[in-house]
């Protein structure tokens, strides 16, 4: 009798069925298979019809499908039409992405799948707030050549509460958001004011999101206090950007059993590196140590060990701790405090590579040639014991200054440190040969007095010890990316794209005016940038050229697709070295551990789609942290300058716009705006390519990188703005003949008159216009 063949179901045809079976007790077809099926059917499908196509009939299966479709809709993979049918979101018709608001009321949609941003007019922004997610359709091109979009559906609201200043009018409250990307005021009914006073900083929960006809409505949930109170700037930033601060109860329960020591059973099966002279090298005020290094000479080069805290042994996928770490995305470092990605028991305890204590680690074991190339590498789990907690200054004092006391104290470690320094020289030379860009930028640190007021702002100085650790971390990150690419496992990469066509064109025009040329044609390489920077060293405008080169490049992001790192000149790059403070590093650790147990892409916890969404999320939390810390720094700098109104300072022009010039003050690293109306007695033409303003009559030029002397005119703490005016004693007289004012006005819309008009002349002009209107009206009547 012939053997009967079972008919294949959708579960059998799904190539990701193994992964789904590992994740769920009763698996249904994967997201990928659902997308394939909808693409194959090429028509909107209601849930019932789709369930039939997927061979799902039980109540349990149907409920699982409903949840999956809702999740796919929330993530922007699908959109539901008015008849309840599910459609694929694609780059041609419907585009899903995140909304980026602008302080002038309009906004942009940044597509999830990449590509250019889409313009959202103020009318479209009525139903949206900054950081919402939406599906839009392209409706045309505006007068500036930008693709313009219309909102189809709001997928996810990015703001559930808003922090701002409360204003009371006739018993009704209005909260003006501190985040200037949110231009809509939050209306607060009188019953929901919670005794908050006029002008106080408050937190308002949004109870009704904006619509085409109504503003967002909220209620006061917290009164922060007066806006000048000490520490208010950080409290405001935390709430403005909705940074998670408190640990959920589920997380507290999960970490309650953790102690200070690594259990003996956790050390079993790991490579024992406790006798190796591994050391941590960090800043003097660092509290969490997530990397340790060791170096020894070999016949054809060096063996470098980069040991990274094994966070993945404590943070399990899907746990409450993992969900909270993912939500945070990264630690946030404010001038007065840190919001960690992981609880202190892990970040400063079990995961921190503290000296003379056993710790679990992930090791990148590298063999580096005499030319500075990675000859081979391998990764493994280990247990280690840091032999010393060293600071950057201590290492520099030993290796460069030869400090006798420190050298004697760390005599057993000194040979390894010298090998590390020798290796650094080789890696740094290799970096130059490779053509990596080395921009010379200045970072600052804000110092407080006992009353939590800004005492001074100082630059952070980097020495060779900083660069030693930087090169070691770069090598480990490159090795991790190479491994993941070679094994074809879905992963998160750190991508940095080269210059876009429009920015490249502007850059070349700017360089052409300086008789300079960027090699490389239409697609310049990193080395072309590096060579140009090297060639202008010593020029008085070198800082100007570096600034323009830097601004021509894109921001680095996380993505599931490897696109290389332009700035570092690496074909592939991933973040592996900081899992205590960056979630993408934790994902890379999990991927490498999956490979260590001979795992494959099919049974990996994360799909390509999962990682793409995760990359977008982590890039977003990184931007969120940058914006929050920038807000705090701006607030503190404004506060610092409030008692310096009228004082004179020397500075350098850091940006030129059609409405004025931004100047950074020397030695105190505070910047402010000299508005174009403060550039007296002339009309000024804005040249965006040359980054300059040129006086029509005087011929005076204000250009990026120029030095100038300014006076502090005003400080606005609410808007975080500082206004400067030129030092009148330093302003030169006009040295060029006057040209036709009428002709110049036709040249550019950026031309602005600076000559004040007397009140008599204004009244005379008004009477003249009124007379013309009357004459025109009489003429019309006669006709």
XYZ file of C-alpha atoms in Angstrom:
783
model
C 0.000 0.000 0.000
C 1.466 3.394 -1.005
C 2.549 5.687 1.811
C 0.396 8.842 2.070
C 2.300 12.175 1.825
C 1.291 14.921 4.256
C 0.401 18.215 2.595
C 2.863 20.970 3.454
C 1.442 23.865 5.504
C 2.593 27.465 5.845
C 4.633 26.445 8.894
C 6.577 23.971 6.747
C 7.304 26.545 4.031
C 8.528 29.173 6.510
C 12.346 29.135 6.442
C 12.399 30.690 9.922
C 10.229 27.985 11.529
C 13.149 26.702 13.639
C 13.718 30.119 15.160
C 9.991 30.594 15.839
C 9.809 27.156 17.474
C 12.658 28.097 19.815
C 10.923 31.325 20.822
C 7.287 30.199 21.134
C 5.559 27.101 22.457
C 2.925 27.270 19.701
C 4.646 29.091 16.825
C 2.883 30.668 13.867
C 4.467 31.798 10.566
C 7.202 34.410 11.013
C 7.001 38.091 10.126
C 9.200 37.461 7.101
C 6.822 34.787 5.787
C 3.782 37.034 6.321
C 5.502 39.813 4.345
C 6.333 37.337 1.559
C 2.741 36.110 1.462
C 1.264 39.630 1.268
C 3.761 40.540 -1.464
C 2.780 37.382 -3.365
C -0.946 38.124 -3.054
C -0.334 41.786 -4.065
C -3.574 43.013 -2.464
C -4.780 44.181 0.977
C -5.836 41.212 3.107
C -8.157 41.147 6.093
C -7.048 39.067 9.033
C -9.536 36.253 8.379
C -8.445 35.847 4.761
C -4.777 36.027 5.724
C -5.299 33.395 8.428
C -6.780 31.094 5.805
C -3.777 31.652 3.517
C -1.456 30.844 6.429
C -3.390 27.669 7.422
C -4.311 29.060 10.848
C -7.692 28.074 12.275
C -7.566 27.471 16.065
C -8.471 30.236 18.484
C -4.960 30.180 19.896
C -3.399 30.583 16.445
C -5.781 33.373 15.489
C -5.007 35.288 18.702
C -1.275 34.891 18.061
C -1.758 36.154 14.496
C -3.763 39.151 15.711
C -0.963 40.127 18.102
C 1.694 39.656 15.457
C -0.173 41.780 12.893
C -0.693 44.523 15.494
C 3.021 44.450 16.316
C 3.957 44.609 12.622
C 1.590 47.553 12.201
C 3.128 49.277 15.224
C 6.635 48.717 13.818
C 5.702 50.180 10.447
C 5.917 46.934 8.453
C 2.182 46.954 7.715
C -0.555 49.526 7.557
C -4.294 48.820 7.951
C -6.637 50.486 5.464
C -10.123 51.816 6.285
C -11.723 48.461 5.425
C -9.473 46.608 7.847
C -7.182 45.133 5.206
C -3.438 44.855 5.875
C -1.073 46.339 3.266
C 2.689 46.254 2.983
C 4.506 49.503 3.707
C 6.946 50.125 0.873
C 9.268 52.886 -0.242
C 7.230 53.695 -3.366
C 3.748 54.375 -2.020
C 3.720 54.417 1.778
C 6.743 55.328 3.869
C 7.119 54.699 7.597
C 9.514 56.699 9.700
C 10.189 58.934 12.685
C 9.150 62.576 12.872
C 11.788 65.234 13.516
C 10.238 68.531 14.562
C 11.738 71.951 13.855
C 11.563 75.045 16.038
C 9.909 76.950 13.164
C 6.836 74.704 13.159
C 7.526 72.413 10.202
C 9.168 68.992 10.407
C 10.695 66.055 8.562
C 10.058 62.325 8.393
C 13.186 60.177 8.600
C 12.313 56.901 6.793
C 12.961 53.635 8.652
C 14.478 52.100 5.534
C 16.866 54.979 4.927
C 16.856 57.488 2.116
C 16.291 61.224 2.139
C 14.136 62.966 4.745
C 10.629 64.027 3.692
C 9.367 67.539 4.395
C 6.276 67.930 6.597
C 4.591 71.319 6.376
C 3.283 73.127 9.505
C -0.206 72.011 8.433
C 0.845 68.337 8.475
C 2.632 68.860 11.806
C -0.659 69.845 13.456
C -1.411 66.178 14.158
C 2.188 65.288 15.028
C 4.765 65.992 17.689
C 8.505 65.549 17.506
C 9.576 61.887 17.827
C 6.207 60.424 16.770
C 6.263 57.580 14.243
C 4.023 57.828 11.202
C 3.245 56.468 7.761
C 3.179 59.105 5.032
C 2.816 59.358 1.273
C 4.754 61.671 -1.014
C 2.452 64.360 -2.411
C 4.891 66.531 -4.344
C 7.968 68.709 -4.221
C 8.072 72.086 -2.469
C 9.619 75.282 -3.872
C 13.005 74.333 -2.409
C 13.120 70.995 -4.208
C 12.305 68.876 -1.145
C 9.960 65.896 -1.327
C 6.820 66.851 0.575
C 4.734 64.290 2.452
C 1.219 63.990 3.830
C 0.358 61.971 6.932
C -1.532 58.726 6.291
C -1.474 57.291 9.798
C 0.209 57.934 13.133
C 1.852 54.657 14.184
C 3.231 55.548 17.582
C 3.244 58.572 19.841
C 6.702 59.592 21.012
C 5.606 62.000 23.749
C 3.504 60.924 26.692
C 4.605 63.756 28.922
C 6.139 67.160 28.306
C 8.234 69.315 30.591
C 8.060 73.061 30.244
C 7.169 76.373 31.806
C 3.593 76.996 32.899
C 1.777 80.181 31.990
C -1.648 81.014 33.454
C -4.201 83.114 31.589
C -7.757 83.615 32.880
C -7.632 80.391 34.914
C -6.437 78.308 31.982
C -2.931 76.915 31.816
C -0.525 76.607 28.880
C 2.702 74.638 29.089
C 5.353 75.882 26.698
C 7.548 72.806 26.055
C 11.196 73.143 26.979
C 12.000 71.040 23.914
C 11.975 73.611 21.097
C 11.282 70.871 18.535
C 7.754 70.733 19.992
C 6.083 73.946 18.920
C 2.539 73.204 20.094
C 1.558 74.473 23.520
C -0.089 71.977 25.868
C -3.483 73.182 27.069
C -4.109 72.434 30.768
C -7.675 72.856 32.118
C -7.966 74.682 35.456
C -8.973 71.476 37.281
C -5.699 69.792 36.276
C -3.209 72.483 37.365
C -2.241 70.705 40.628
C -1.504 74.025 42.463
C 1.284 74.854 40.021
C 2.205 78.535 39.897
C 2.724 80.882 36.972
C 6.245 80.610 35.555
C 7.158 77.371 37.316
C 8.737 74.395 35.606
C 6.251 71.513 35.441
C 5.713 68.095 33.915
C 2.455 67.714 31.972
C 1.059 64.339 30.985
C -0.562 64.428 27.542
C -4.054 63.010 27.909
C -5.197 63.911 24.382
C -2.783 63.989 21.455
C -3.121 66.774 18.853
C -5.586 66.521 15.981
C -6.178 68.641 12.886
C -8.475 70.906 14.883
C -7.274 70.759 18.486
C -4.080 71.352 20.416
C -2.736 68.642 22.742
C -4.426 68.605 26.136
C -2.605 67.663 29.312
C -2.637 67.666 33.088
C 0.105 68.611 35.534
C 1.646 65.517 37.133
C 4.715 67.086 38.744
C 5.851 70.548 39.797
C 9.643 70.811 39.471
C 9.953 74.280 40.974
C 11.484 77.586 40.003
C 13.448 77.424 36.785
C 16.652 78.876 38.312
C 16.904 76.300 41.138
C 20.226 74.373 41.385
C 20.173 71.153 39.349
C 16.976 72.209 37.566
C 18.711 72.056 34.168
C 19.361 68.315 34.482
C 15.908 67.580 35.939
C 14.333 69.402 33.007
C 16.477 67.605 30.415
C 15.698 64.199 31.916
C 11.972 64.823 31.679
C 12.057 66.733 28.387
C 13.725 63.812 26.638
C 11.845 61.218 28.729
C 15.017 59.541 29.942
C 14.180 56.527 32.135
C 15.576 57.082 35.638
C 13.743 54.790 38.036
C 14.215 51.027 37.862
C 10.946 49.077 37.462
C 9.980 46.688 40.248
C 10.523 43.686 37.973
C 14.135 44.758 37.430
C 14.704 45.234 41.156
C 13.382 41.696 41.721
C 15.689 40.223 39.068
C 18.840 41.803 40.502
C 17.989 41.320 44.192
C 19.979 38.052 44.386
C 23.162 39.491 42.880
C 26.115 39.849 45.217
C 29.521 41.496 44.975
C 31.468 38.398 43.947
C 31.251 36.185 40.871
C 29.905 32.704 41.863
C 32.405 29.882 41.387
C 30.061 27.931 39.126
C 29.951 30.899 36.706
C 33.744 30.621 36.220
C 33.686 27.008 35.070
C 34.424 26.231 31.429
C 36.114 29.590 30.853
C 39.717 30.373 29.912
C 41.588 31.395 33.078
C 43.460 34.704 32.577
C 43.790 35.637 36.232
C 47.597 35.404 36.221
C 47.942 37.599 33.135
C 48.998 41.214 33.846
C 45.770 42.787 32.597
C 45.152 46.422 33.593
C 42.373 48.967 33.185
C 43.242 52.498 31.999
C 40.514 55.113 32.451
C 39.863 58.670 33.577
C 40.518 59.617 37.208
C 36.780 60.022 37.939
C 35.621 56.817 36.158
C 33.535 54.418 38.225
C 32.715 51.613 35.782
C 35.600 49.814 34.087
C 34.468 47.786 31.096
C 37.798 47.114 29.346
C 41.218 45.772 30.332
C 44.270 45.315 28.091
C 47.472 43.287 27.937
C 50.264 43.268 25.362
C 53.336 41.130 24.778
C 55.887 41.029 21.964
C 55.909 38.135 19.500
C 58.484 37.220 16.799
C 56.484 38.844 13.993
C 54.531 41.418 15.957
C 52.441 41.513 19.116
C 49.741 39.658 20.945
C 47.090 42.058 22.215
C 44.322 40.988 24.581
C 41.277 43.243 24.898
C 39.080 41.936 27.707
C 35.562 43.346 27.934
C 33.105 42.954 30.816
C 30.799 39.999 30.108
C 27.491 41.811 30.563
C 25.620 39.197 28.498
C 26.143 36.630 31.292
C 23.959 38.719 33.596
C 21.479 40.335 31.203
C 19.388 37.622 29.556
C 17.376 38.278 26.348
C 13.728 39.000 27.106
C 14.275 39.602 30.832
C 12.937 42.710 32.564
C 16.528 43.922 32.927
C 17.156 43.421 29.204
C 13.971 45.282 28.241
C 14.927 48.216 30.462
C 18.501 48.295 29.103
C 17.121 48.246 25.563
C 14.720 51.076 26.368
C 17.581 53.194 27.746
C 19.891 52.269 24.870
C 22.922 53.826 26.513
C 24.143 55.561 29.641
C 23.732 59.343 29.706
C 26.519 61.473 31.157
C 25.507 64.879 32.521
C 27.960 67.333 34.102
C 26.588 66.591 37.585
C 25.307 62.995 37.365
C 25.047 59.822 35.277
C 21.943 57.895 34.241
C 23.304 54.362 33.747
C 22.026 51.801 31.268
C 22.417 49.061 33.897
C 21.757 49.125 37.665
C 24.712 50.048 39.875
C 25.042 46.508 41.227
C 26.128 45.562 37.685
C 27.596 48.741 36.177
C 29.809 49.549 39.159
C 29.806 46.066 40.689
C 29.722 42.628 39.095
C 30.403 43.818 35.533
C 33.017 46.419 36.386
C 36.602 45.143 36.021
C 37.698 46.394 39.426
C 41.281 45.623 40.516
C 42.197 42.404 42.331
C 38.705 40.893 41.938
C 37.638 37.962 39.749
C 35.446 39.067 36.875
C 33.812 37.384 33.861
C 34.879 38.768 30.520
C 34.673 38.351 26.753
C 38.122 38.338 25.179
C 39.277 39.559 21.793
C 42.671 37.878 21.367
C 44.563 39.607 18.551
C 47.849 38.933 16.770
C 49.042 42.138 15.132
C 51.846 42.271 12.584
C 54.816 44.646 12.643
C 52.986 46.694 10.005
C 49.996 47.160 12.331
C 47.615 44.773 10.565
C 45.420 42.229 12.351
C 46.975 38.910 11.297
C 44.405 36.786 13.119
C 41.932 37.053 15.971
C 39.734 34.864 18.112
C 37.043 35.431 20.711
C 36.353 33.433 23.854
C 34.824 33.606 27.318
C 37.276 33.993 30.207
C 37.675 34.842 33.866
C 40.185 37.585 34.676
C 41.594 39.657 37.515
C 42.718 43.225 36.866
C 46.237 43.768 38.237
C 45.853 47.544 38.527
C 43.412 50.384 38.039
C 45.495 52.997 36.184
C 44.525 56.467 35.040
C 45.453 58.088 31.744
C 47.686 60.611 33.478
C 49.504 57.911 35.457
C 50.255 55.898 32.317
C 51.431 59.009 30.466
C 53.651 59.981 33.410
C 55.252 56.526 33.411
C 55.694 56.033 29.677
C 56.468 59.572 28.558
C 57.791 61.419 31.636
C 59.365 58.361 33.310
C 57.968 59.250 36.752
C 60.308 57.308 39.102
C 57.791 56.827 41.899
C 55.061 55.463 39.616
C 57.556 53.327 37.684
C 58.742 51.769 40.946
C 55.184 51.183 42.160
C 54.167 49.403 38.926
C 57.531 47.845 38.037
C 55.974 44.437 37.265
C 53.509 46.008 34.817
C 55.922 48.410 33.154
C 57.309 46.015 30.482
C 53.787 45.245 29.259
C 52.893 48.951 29.246
C 56.002 49.728 27.159
C 54.981 47.024 24.664
C 51.517 48.560 24.594
C 53.057 51.956 23.796
C 55.245 50.472 21.057
C 52.206 48.750 19.552
C 50.304 52.038 19.704
C 53.005 53.747 17.609
C 52.662 51.038 14.967
C 48.833 51.147 14.999
C 48.857 54.935 14.797
C 51.211 54.795 11.800
C 48.937 52.190 10.214
C 46.014 54.540 10.840
C 47.809 57.269 8.878
C 48.666 54.876 6.032
C 45.035 53.709 5.972
C 43.974 57.342 5.728
C 41.698 57.649 8.773
C 40.573 61.214 9.456
C 41.958 62.743 12.643
C 39.946 65.887 13.366
C 41.380 68.168 16.032
C 38.326 69.043 18.154
C 38.041 70.360 21.712
C 35.768 68.797 24.343
C 34.997 70.658 27.548
C 34.114 69.909 31.138
C 31.963 72.058 33.425
C 33.230 72.499 36.999
C 30.868 73.473 39.844
C 31.358 75.275 43.159
C 29.850 74.233 46.488
C 26.534 75.924 45.607
C 26.227 73.914 42.371
C 26.916 76.990 40.286
C 29.276 76.884 37.321
C 32.735 77.921 38.469
C 34.550 77.506 35.162
C 34.582 75.599 31.892
C 37.813 73.790 31.045
C 39.015 71.842 27.985
C 39.581 68.087 28.263
C 43.176 67.313 27.440
C 44.071 64.072 25.627
C 47.461 62.445 25.953
C 49.064 59.350 24.410
C 47.508 57.109 27.074
C 44.059 58.044 25.753
C 45.226 57.198 22.247
C 46.700 53.845 23.339
C 43.319 52.671 24.636
C 41.521 54.143 21.638
C 43.663 52.126 19.195
C 43.162 48.933 21.233
C 39.395 49.397 21.212
C 39.363 50.125 17.473
C 41.258 46.895 16.787
C 38.805 44.829 18.866
C 35.766 46.458 17.234
C 37.125 45.786 13.752
C 37.843 42.143 14.633
C 34.270 41.711 15.924
C 32.786 43.154 12.720
C 34.983 40.916 10.543
C 33.912 37.806 12.447
C 30.200 38.589 12.128
C 30.524 39.335 8.421
C 32.534 36.182 7.784
C 29.967 34.005 9.562
C 27.046 35.847 7.881
C 25.235 36.251 11.185
C 22.714 39.112 11.531
C 24.374 41.813 13.615
C 24.486 45.521 14.410
C 27.180 47.538 12.666
C 28.377 51.051 13.322
C 28.115 52.785 9.954
C 29.496 56.134 8.899
C 28.689 57.194 5.354
C 30.820 59.433 3.178
C 29.692 62.890 2.005
C 26.368 63.237 0.190
C 26.442 64.610 -3.361
C 25.025 68.037 -2.422
C 27.408 68.540 0.501
C 30.332 67.343 -1.603
C 29.500 69.887 -4.323
C 29.362 72.725 -1.774
C 32.612 71.532 -0.216
C 34.418 71.538 -3.564
C 33.139 75.024 -4.388
C 34.371 76.264 -1.015
C 37.801 74.656 -1.457
C 38.029 76.038 -4.994
C 37.821 79.589 -3.632
C 40.865 78.797 -1.488
C 42.755 77.322 -4.451
C 42.437 73.866 -2.884
C 41.138 70.624 -4.356
C 39.723 67.485 -2.769
C 40.998 64.439 -4.689
C 38.821 61.447 -5.471
C 36.395 62.878 -7.998
C 32.705 62.157 -7.350
C 33.487 59.593 -4.633
C 36.391 60.807 -2.502
C 37.833 58.292 -0.053
C 38.766 58.837 3.561
C 42.446 59.162 2.645
C 41.591 62.060 0.331
C 40.157 63.920 3.324
C 43.158 63.016 5.495
C 45.675 64.098 2.851
C 43.943 67.438 2.412
C 43.933 68.040 6.182
C 47.637 67.218 6.330
C 48.423 69.576 3.444
C 46.803 72.620 5.121
C 48.509 72.213 8.509
C 50.202 75.460 9.438
C 47.868 77.616 7.338
C 46.060 80.388 9.232
C 42.728 79.079 7.869
C 43.429 75.416 8.731
C 40.749 75.444 11.467
C 38.226 76.839 8.974
C 39.022 74.125 6.408
C 38.794 71.366 9.037
C 35.398 72.635 10.224
C 33.949 72.661 6.691
C 35.344 69.176 5.980
C 33.806 67.837 9.189
C 30.396 69.327 8.415
C 30.338 67.674 4.997
C 30.146 64.222 6.622
C 27.088 62.369 7.918
C 26.417 61.245 11.483
C 27.380 57.677 12.409
C 24.440 55.299 13.022
C 23.695 51.682 13.946
C 22.312 49.390 11.258
C 21.838 45.707 10.455
C 23.433 46.344 7.054
C 27.186 46.889 6.997
C 28.145 50.027 5.083
C 31.603 50.628 6.516
C 32.998 53.495 8.575
C 34.156 56.376 6.398
C 35.816 58.457 9.120
C 37.912 55.575 10.460
C 38.509 54.097 6.983
C 37.287 50.636 7.960
C 35.268 48.475 5.521
C 33.384 47.035 8.521
C 33.069 48.272 12.086
C 30.967 47.209 15.098
C 30.800 48.299 18.730
C 32.042 45.517 21.020
C 34.001 47.268 23.767
C 31.420 49.034 25.983
C 28.467 46.742 26.824
C 28.047 48.354 30.270
C 27.009 51.663 28.706
C 25.893 50.801 25.130
C 23.167 48.323 24.200
C 24.498 47.646 20.644
C 27.698 46.270 22.225
C 25.594 43.843 24.249
C 23.911 42.628 21.042
C 27.331 42.082 19.424
C 28.420 40.039 22.484
C 25.323 37.858 22.172
C 25.994 37.335 18.467
C 29.602 36.285 19.122
C 28.532 33.928 21.920
C 25.989 32.407 19.536
C 28.837 31.678 17.111
C 30.951 30.160 19.909
C 28.306 27.468 20.388
C 28.183 26.860 16.604
C 24.901 28.700 16.183
C 23.583 29.825 12.793
C 21.491 32.693 11.449
C 18.380 30.471 11.404
C 18.408 29.798 15.158
C 19.758 33.196 16.292
C 17.508 35.147 18.672
C 17.421 38.173 16.376
C 16.289 38.459 12.756
C 17.616 40.970 10.256
C 14.397 42.947 10.681
C 14.681 42.857 14.490
C 18.198 44.240 14.291
C 17.278 46.942 11.795
C 14.603 48.210 14.181
C 17.024 47.895 17.076
C 19.650 49.868 15.174
C 17.157 52.642 14.534
C 16.150 52.628 18.199
C 19.744 52.722 19.493
C 20.654 55.501 17.054
C 17.621 57.366 18.380
C 18.561 56.900 22.057
C 22.092 58.040 21.217
C 20.718 61.221 19.639
C 18.382 61.621 22.602
C 21.329 61.463 25.007
C 23.323 63.932 22.894
C 20.427 66.375 22.777
C 19.785 66.070 26.518
C 23.421 66.667 27.469
C 23.665 69.513 24.939
C 20.563 71.147 26.469
C 22.094 70.957 29.948
C 25.439 72.331 28.759
C 23.684 75.208 26.960
C 21.603 76.003 30.052
C 24.666 75.997 32.331
C 26.666 78.142 29.919
C 23.828 80.671 29.778
C 23.626 80.682 33.566
C 27.403 81.186 33.722
C 27.203 84.211 31.395
C 24.275 85.960 33.095
C 26.532 88.107 35.278
C 28.875 88.941 32.376
C 26.523 91.141 30.326
C 28.533 94.088 29.026
C 31.881 92.289 29.269
C 34.212 92.045 26.276
C 35.715 88.758 25.019
C 37.833 87.510 22.154
C 36.407 84.656 20.126
C 36.306 82.780 16.839
C 33.474 82.468 14.320
C 32.169 78.875 14.422
C 29.168 79.241 12.092
C 27.857 81.712 9.523
C 24.164 81.893 8.609
C 21.887 84.238 6.694
C 20.737 85.738 10.014
C 24.125 86.266 11.646
C 27.330 84.708 12.922
C 27.963 82.382 15.866
C 31.067 83.130 17.909
C 32.772 80.851 20.444
C 34.609 82.751 23.181
C 38.250 81.919 23.744
C 39.228 80.109 26.955
C 35.663 79.821 28.325
C 34.220 77.849 25.340
C 30.799 79.541 25.323
C 29.161 80.461 22.027
C 26.542 83.020 21.111
C 25.006 84.856 18.157
C 25.903 88.193 16.638
C 22.614 88.828 14.845
C 22.805 90.410 11.412
C 20.919 93.424 12.752
C 23.854 94.021 15.111
C 26.274 94.355 12.171
C 25.833 98.112 11.900
C 25.853 100.548 8.998
C 25.846 98.167 6.040
C 23.959 95.588 3.987
C 25.352 92.051 4.233
C 25.205 89.296 1.606
C 25.248 85.670 2.776
C 27.415 83.209 0.853
C 26.533 79.646 2.017
C 29.332 78.053 -0.032
C 32.046 80.408 1.203
C 30.563 80.396 4.742
C 30.717 84.180 4.982
C 28.817 87.456 5.178
C 30.103 90.326 3.036
C 29.306 93.990 3.595
C 28.021 95.659 0.425
C 29.540 99.110 0.997
C 32.370 98.458 3.418
C 33.420 95.158 1.851
C 33.974 93.777 5.334
C 33.871 89.975 5.464
C 32.815 87.798 8.394
C 33.997 84.272 7.649
C 34.011 80.923 9.424
C 37.189 80.635 11.505
C 37.863 84.395 11.763
C 38.872 85.885 15.114
C 36.889 88.803 16.525
C 36.138 90.710 19.702
C 32.550 90.843 20.974
C 30.526 92.174 23.863
C 27.875 90.161 25.728
C 24.564 91.922 24.992
C 21.879 89.590 26.416
C 21.330 86.124 27.884
C 18.008 84.266 27.534
C 17.941 81.234 29.824
C 14.527 79.993 28.623
C 15.658 79.786 24.996
C 19.283 78.991 25.931
C 20.546 81.826 23.767
C 23.373 84.297 24.231
C 23.483 87.452 22.118
C 26.706 89.268 21.292
C 27.408 92.582 19.596
C 30.638 93.698 17.997
C 33.130 95.605 20.059
C 32.642 99.066 18.568
C 36.240 100.081 19.240
C 37.442 97.093 17.199
C 35.086 97.640 14.233
C 37.010 99.044 11.246
C 35.619 101.870 9.146
C 34.319 101.228 5.637
C 37.138 100.813 3.158
C 35.260 100.180 -0.082
C 33.113 102.513 -2.198
C 29.346 102.411 -1.796
C 27.417 100.423 -4.390
C 23.829 100.616 -5.585
C 21.489 99.601 -2.771
C 18.564 98.827 -5.106
C 20.639 96.491 -7.264
C 22.005 94.639 -4.241
C 18.541 93.926 -2.914
C 17.695 92.002 -6.056
C 20.748 89.774 -5.681
C 19.811 87.823 -2.592
C 17.066 87.506 -0.043
C 19.702 87.390 2.695
C 20.534 91.084 2.197
C 19.546 93.043 5.290
C 19.562 96.782 5.899
C 21.387 97.803 9.029
C 20.837 101.563 8.791
C 18.164 102.647 11.270
C 15.231 104.603 9.834
C 14.081 107.646 11.811
C 10.522 107.829 13.140
C 9.777 110.916 10.996
C 10.807 109.074 7.834
C 8.620 106.110 8.814
C 5.571 108.361 9.353
C 6.256 110.132 6.047
C 6.419 106.796 4.215
C 3.144 105.630 5.810
C 1.325 108.834 4.724
C 2.696 108.429 1.196
C 1.432 104.818 0.988
C -1.986 105.817 2.360
C -2.240 108.606 -0.254
C -1.419 106.125 -3.047
C -4.129 103.724 -1.835
C -6.740 106.529 -1.870
C -5.685 107.593 -5.383
C -5.882 104.004 -6.603
C -9.362 103.606 -5.080
C -10.609 106.805 -6.750
C -9.177 105.682 -10.089
C -11.013 102.362 -9.782
C -14.301 104.134 -9.118
C -13.880 106.318 -12.227
C -13.248 103.259 -14.415
